[in-house]
């Protein structure tokens, strides 16, 4: 009987979730139980999304306005996706945001979006995943998309145009994690899905951070988090001959 209930719940879950009835979905998942959910991949993925979305705030701007599963402005909740789930990650001072939206049929797929009062689905490079990770005051945003081979592609979006930023080191993929108001983009190349080397630059010209370090120190496994308008870059990396990763300001 539990197997029949699980199969029925799996069929009904996506339309219920997409209709914004998250509380109903949470109740169904709780009734099935953690063991049953974890044994069923579609249910497990959806349970993870709900955990991430429910009450989560991911970004805040200078006015104190926040974005997560919705936009929050001076205590007012503003739905960004007509009652459907999404994950807002970053917001600028114009209350424009980016992040990711799940794609039906729900099986762990998502795509980056740009919101400026209207939701813009930025599409994909043929793979199942993509996210917008940062947005500046000029509504330029960066993030990543997967291709059909599950390789990361660092992306830049502005004025309706998506650009593939390529890589700085020739690795198999890259993620753009930050952009400042001067248009400087920071991110890192990936080697089989793992951070490999940090970089900074513009469209068509990415420079490995290691090549810009003037004191002779050596770094690897660099994961870049942010860049400010002064060009300072925050990253986590392994320093050569040091056993564990540390946070660094470049």
CSV table of C-alpha atoms in Angstrom, one decimal:
chain,number,residue,atom,x,y,z
A,1,UNK,CA,0.0,0.0,0.0
A,2,UNK,CA,2.9,2.4,0.8
A,3,UNK,CA,4.4,1.7,-2.7
A,4,UNK,CA,1.1,2.6,-4.3
A,5,UNK,CA,0.9,5.8,-2.2
A,6,UNK,CA,4.4,6.7,-3.2
A,7,UNK,CA,3.7,6.2,-6.9
A,8,UNK,CA,0.6,8.3,-6.7
A,9,UNK,CA,2.3,11.0,-4.8
A,10,UNK,CA,5.2,11.1,-7.3
A,11,UNK,CA,2.7,11.7,-10.1
A,12,UNK,CA,0.8,14.4,-8.3
A,13,UNK,CA,3.7,16.1,-6.7
A,14,UNK,CA,4.9,18.3,-9.6
A,15,UNK,CA,1.6,19.9,-10.6
A,16,UNK,CA,0.8,20.5,-6.9
A,17,UNK,CA,4.3,22.0,-6.3
A,18,UNK,CA,4.2,24.0,-9.5
A,19,UNK,CA,0.8,25.4,-8.4
A,20,UNK,CA,2.4,26.9,-5.4
A,21,UNK,CA,0.9,24.5,-2.8
A,22,UNK,CA,4.1,23.9,-1.0
A,23,UNK,CA,2.5,23.3,2.4
A,24,UNK,CA,0.4,20.4,0.8
A,25,UNK,CA,3.6,18.9,-0.7
A,26,UNK,CA,5.4,19.2,2.6
A,27,UNK,CA,2.5,17.3,4.3
A,28,UNK,CA,2.6,14.5,1.8
A,29,UNK,CA,6.4,14.1,2.1
A,30,UNK,CA,6.1,14.0,5.9
A,31,UNK,CA,3.4,11.3,5.7
A,32,UNK,CA,5.5,9.1,3.4
A,33,UNK,CA,8.5,9.5,5.8
A,34,UNK,CA,12.2,10.2,5.3
A,35,UNK,CA,13.3,6.7,4.3
A,36,UNK,CA,10.6,6.4,1.6
A,37,UNK,CA,11.4,9.9,0.2
A,38,UNK,CA,15.2,9.3,0.1
A,39,UNK,CA,14.6,6.0,-1.7
A,40,UNK,CA,12.7,7.8,-4.5
A,41,UNK,CA,14.9,10.2,-6.5
A,42,UNK,CA,12.1,12.5,-7.8
A,43,UNK,CA,10.8,12.9,-4.3
A,44,UNK,CA,14.2,13.4,-2.8
A,45,UNK,CA,15.1,16.2,-5.3
A,46,UNK,CA,11.8,18.0,-4.6
A,47,UNK,CA,12.2,17.7,-0.9
A,48,UNK,CA,15.6,19.3,-1.2
A,49,UNK,CA,14.2,22.2,-3.3
A,50,UNK,CA,11.5,22.8,-0.7
A,51,UNK,CA,14.1,22.8,2.1
A,52,UNK,CA,16.1,25.3,0.2
A,53,UNK,CA,13.1,27.5,-0.7
A,54,UNK,CA,11.0,27.6,2.4
A,55,UNK,CA,11.8,30.8,4.2
A,56,UNK,CA,15.3,31.1,2.6
A,57,UNK,CA,16.8,34.5,2.0
A,58,UNK,CA,19.8,34.4,-0.3
A,59,UNK,CA,20.4,38.1,-1.2
A,60,UNK,CA,20.1,41.6,0.2
A,61,UNK,CA,20.6,45.0,-1.4
A,62,UNK,CA,21.6,48.4,0.0
A,63,UNK,CA,18.0,49.3,0.9
A,64,UNK,CA,17.6,46.1,2.9
A,65,UNK,CA,15.4,44.5,0.4
A,66,UNK,CA,15.8,40.8,0.2
A,67,UNK,CA,15.3,38.0,-2.3
A,68,UNK,CA,14.9,34.2,-1.8
A,69,UNK,CA,11.8,32.3,-2.7
A,70,UNK,CA,10.2,35.7,-3.2
A,71,UNK,CA,11.2,39.4,-3.1
A,72,UNK,CA,10.7,41.2,0.2
A,73,UNK,CA,10.4,45.0,0.1
A,74,UNK,CA,9.8,46.9,3.4
A,75,UNK,CA,7.9,44.0,4.9
A,76,UNK,CA,5.9,43.3,1.7
A,77,UNK,CA,6.2,39.9,0.0
A,78,UNK,CA,6.3,40.1,-3.8
A,79,UNK,CA,5.8,36.9,-5.8
A,80,UNK,CA,8.2,36.7,-8.7
A,81,UNK,CA,6.8,33.6,-10.5
A,82,UNK,CA,3.0,33.7,-10.4
A,83,UNK,CA,2.8,31.4,-7.4
A,84,UNK,CA,5.3,28.9,-8.7
A,85,UNK,CA,8.6,28.1,-6.9
A,86,UNK,CA,11.9,29.7,-7.7
A,87,UNK,CA,15.2,30.4,-5.9
A,88,UNK,CA,16.3,34.1,-6.0
A,89,UNK,CA,20.0,34.3,-5.3
A,90,UNK,CA,21.1,37.9,-5.9
A,91,UNK,CA,19.5,41.4,-6.0
A,92,UNK,CA,20.6,44.9,-7.0
A,93,UNK,CA,19.5,48.3,-5.7
A,94,UNK,CA,16.8,48.5,-8.4
A,95,UNK,CA,15.2,45.3,-6.9
A,96,UNK,CA,16.1,43.4,-10.0
A,97,UNK,CA,17.1,39.8,-9.3
A,98,UNK,CA,18.6,36.6,-10.6
A,99,UNK,CA,18.7,33.0,-9.5
A,100,UNK,CA,17.1,29.8,-10.8
A,101,UNK,CA,13.7,28.4,-11.6
A,102,UNK,CA,12.8,24.6,-11.7
A,103,UNK,CA,11.8,23.2,-15.1
A,104,UNK,CA,9.0,20.8,-15.6
A,105,UNK,CA,8.9,17.8,-15.8
A,106,UNK,CA,10.6,18.2,-12.4
A,107,UNK,CA,13.6,15.9,-12.2
A,108,UNK,CA,16.3,18.2,-10.7
A,109,UNK,CA,16.4,20.5,-13.7
A,110,UNK,CA,16.6,24.3,-13.3
A,111,UNK,CA,17.4,27.4,-15.5
A,112,UNK,CA,18.7,30.9,-14.7
A,113,UNK,CA,16.3,33.8,-14.6
A,114,UNK,CA,16.4,37.6,-14.7
A,115,UNK,CA,13.6,39.5,-13.0
A,116,UNK,CA,13.0,43.2,-13.6
A,117,UNK,CA,9.3,43.3,-12.8
A,118,UNK,CA,8.8,40.5,-15.2
A,119,UNK,CA,10.4,37.1,-15.1
A,120,UNK,CA,12.8,36.2,-18.0
A,121,UNK,CA,13.7,32.6,-18.4
A,122,UNK,CA,17.3,32.7,-19.8
A,123,UNK,CA,17.1,29.2,-21.3
A,124,UNK,CA,19.9,26.6,-21.3
A,125,UNK,CA,22.9,25.3,-23.3
A,126,UNK,CA,21.1,21.9,-23.6
A,127,UNK,CA,22.0,20.6,-20.1
A,128,UNK,CA,19.8,20.1,-17.0
A,129,UNK,CA,21.1,22.9,-14.8
A,130,UNK,CA,21.8,26.6,-14.7
A,131,UNK,CA,21.7,29.5,-12.2
A,132,UNK,CA,22.2,33.2,-12.1
A,133,UNK,CA,24.6,33.9,-9.2
A,134,UNK,CA,25.3,37.7,-9.2
A,135,UNK,CA,23.8,40.9,-10.7
A,136,UNK,CA,25.2,44.4,-10.7
A,137,UNK,CA,23.6,47.9,-10.8
A,138,UNK,CA,23.6,47.9,-14.6
A,139,UNK,CA,21.5,44.7,-14.7
A,140,UNK,CA,24.4,42.7,-16.0
A,141,UNK,CA,24.3,39.2,-14.4
A,142,UNK,CA,26.6,36.2,-14.4
A,143,UNK,CA,26.3,32.5,-13.5
A,144,UNK,CA,26.5,29.1,-15.2
A,145,UNK,CA,24.7,26.7,-17.4
A,146,UNK,CA,25.4,23.0,-18.1
A,147,UNK,CA,25.7,21.6,-21.6
A,148,UNK,CA,24.4,18.1,-22.5
A,149,UNK,CA,27.7,16.6,-21.3
A,150,UNK,CA,27.2,18.2,-17.8
A,151,UNK,CA,30.1,20.6,-18.4
A,152,UNK,CA,29.9,24.0,-16.7
A,153,UNK,CA,29.7,27.1,-18.9
A,154,UNK,CA,30.3,30.5,-17.3
A,155,UNK,CA,27.7,32.9,-18.6
A,156,UNK,CA,27.1,36.7,-18.8
A,157,UNK,CA,23.7,38.2,-19.6
A,158,UNK,CA,22.9,41.8,-20.5
A,159,UNK,CA,20.3,43.6,-22.7
A,160,UNK,CA,18.8,40.3,-23.7
A,161,UNK,CA,22.1,38.6,-24.8
A,162,UNK,CA,23.6,35.5,-23.3
A,163,UNK,CA,27.4,35.2,-23.7
A,164,UNK,CA,29.5,32.0,-23.0
A,165,UNK,CA,32.6,33.3,-21.3
A,166,UNK,CA,34.7,30.3,-22.0
A,167,UNK,CA,37.6,29.4,-19.6
A,168,UNK,CA,40.8,31.0,-18.6
A,169,UNK,CA,43.0,27.9,-18.4
A,170,UNK,CA,41.6,25.4,-20.9
A,171,UNK,CA,39.8,23.3,-18.3
A,172,UNK,CA,36.6,21.6,-19.2
A,173,UNK,CA,34.3,24.2,-17.7
A,174,UNK,CA,33.9,27.4,-15.7
A,175,UNK,CA,31.5,29.3,-13.4
A,176,UNK,CA,31.1,33.0,-13.2
A,177,UNK,CA,30.3,33.8,-9.6
A,178,UNK,CA,30.5,37.6,-9.3
A,179,UNK,CA,30.4,40.9,-11.3
A,180,UNK,CA,31.1,44.4,-10.0
A,181,UNK,CA,29.6,47.7,-11.2
A,182,UNK,CA,32.6,48.3,-13.5
A,183,UNK,CA,31.7,45.1,-15.4
A,184,UNK,CA,34.7,43.1,-14.1
A,185,UNK,CA,33.7,39.4,-13.9
A,186,UNK,CA,35.2,36.9,-11.4
A,187,UNK,CA,34.9,33.2,-11.3
A,188,UNK,CA,36.8,29.9,-11.5
A,189,UNK,CA,37.5,27.2,-14.0
A,190,UNK,CA,36.4,23.6,-13.2
A,191,UNK,CA,38.1,20.3,-13.7
A,192,UNK,CA,35.5,17.5,-13.7
A,193,UNK,CA,33.1,19.7,-11.7
A,194,UNK,CA,35.7,20.8,-9.0
A,195,UNK,CA,37.0,24.3,-8.7
A,196,UNK,CA,40.5,24.4,-10.3
A,197,UNK,CA,41.7,28.0,-11.0
A,198,UNK,CA,40.3,31.4,-10.2
A,199,UNK,CA,40.1,34.2,-12.9
A,200,UNK,CA,39.0,37.7,-13.5
A,201,UNK,CA,38.2,39.6,-16.7
A,202,UNK,CA,35.6,40.7,-19.2
A,203,UNK,CA,33.9,38.9,-22.1
A,204,UNK,CA,36.5,37.4,-24.3
A,205,UNK,CA,39.4,38.1,-22.0
A,206,UNK,CA,39.7,36.0,-18.8
A,207,UNK,CA,43.0,36.2,-16.8
A,208,UNK,CA,44.0,33.5,-14.3
A,209,UNK,CA,44.4,35.0,-10.9
A,210,UNK,CA,47.6,33.1,-10.3
A,211,UNK,CA,49.3,35.0,-13.1
A,212,UNK,CA,48.4,38.3,-11.4
A,213,UNK,CA,50.0,37.4,-8.0
A,214,UNK,CA,53.2,39.4,-7.7
A,215,UNK,CA,54.7,38.0,-4.4
A,216,UNK,CA,55.5,34.6,-5.8
A,217,UNK,CA,52.9,32.6,-3.8
A,218,UNK,CA,51.4,29.6,-5.5
A,219,UNK,CA,47.7,28.6,-5.3
A,220,UNK,CA,45.5,25.8,-6.6
A,221,UNK,CA,41.9,24.6,-6.3
A,222,UNK,CA,40.8,28.2,-6.1
A,223,UNK,CA,37.0,28.9,-5.7
A,224,UNK,CA,36.1,32.6,-6.2
A,225,UNK,CA,33.2,34.1,-4.3
A,226,UNK,CA,33.0,37.8,-4.9
A,227,UNK,CA,34.6,40.9,-6.4
A,228,UNK,CA,34.0,44.5,-5.3
A,229,UNK,CA,34.2,47.8,-7.3
A,230,UNK,CA,37.8,48.2,-6.2
A,231,UNK,CA,38.7,45.0,-7.9
A,232,UNK,CA,39.4,43.1,-4.7
A,233,UNK,CA,38.5,39.4,-5.0
A,234,UNK,CA,37.4,37.0,-2.2
A,235,UNK,CA,38.3,33.4,-2.7
A,236,UNK,CA,39.0,30.1,-1.0
A,237,UNK,CA,42.0,28.2,-2.2
A,238,UNK,CA,44.8,25.8,-1.4
A,239,UNK,CA,48.2,27.5,-1.1
A,240,UNK,CA,51.0,25.3,-2.4
A,241,UNK,CA,52.6,23.3,0.4
A,242,UNK,CA,49.7,24.2,2.8
A,243,UNK,CA,47.5,21.3,3.7
A,244,UNK,CA,44.0,22.8,3.9
A,245,UNK,CA,42.1,25.5,2.1
A,246,UNK,CA,41.8,29.0,3.5
A,247,UNK,CA,40.0,32.2,2.7
A,248,UNK,CA,42.0,34.8,0.8
A,249,UNK,CA,41.5,38.4,-0.3
A,250,UNK,CA,43.3,39.2,-3.6
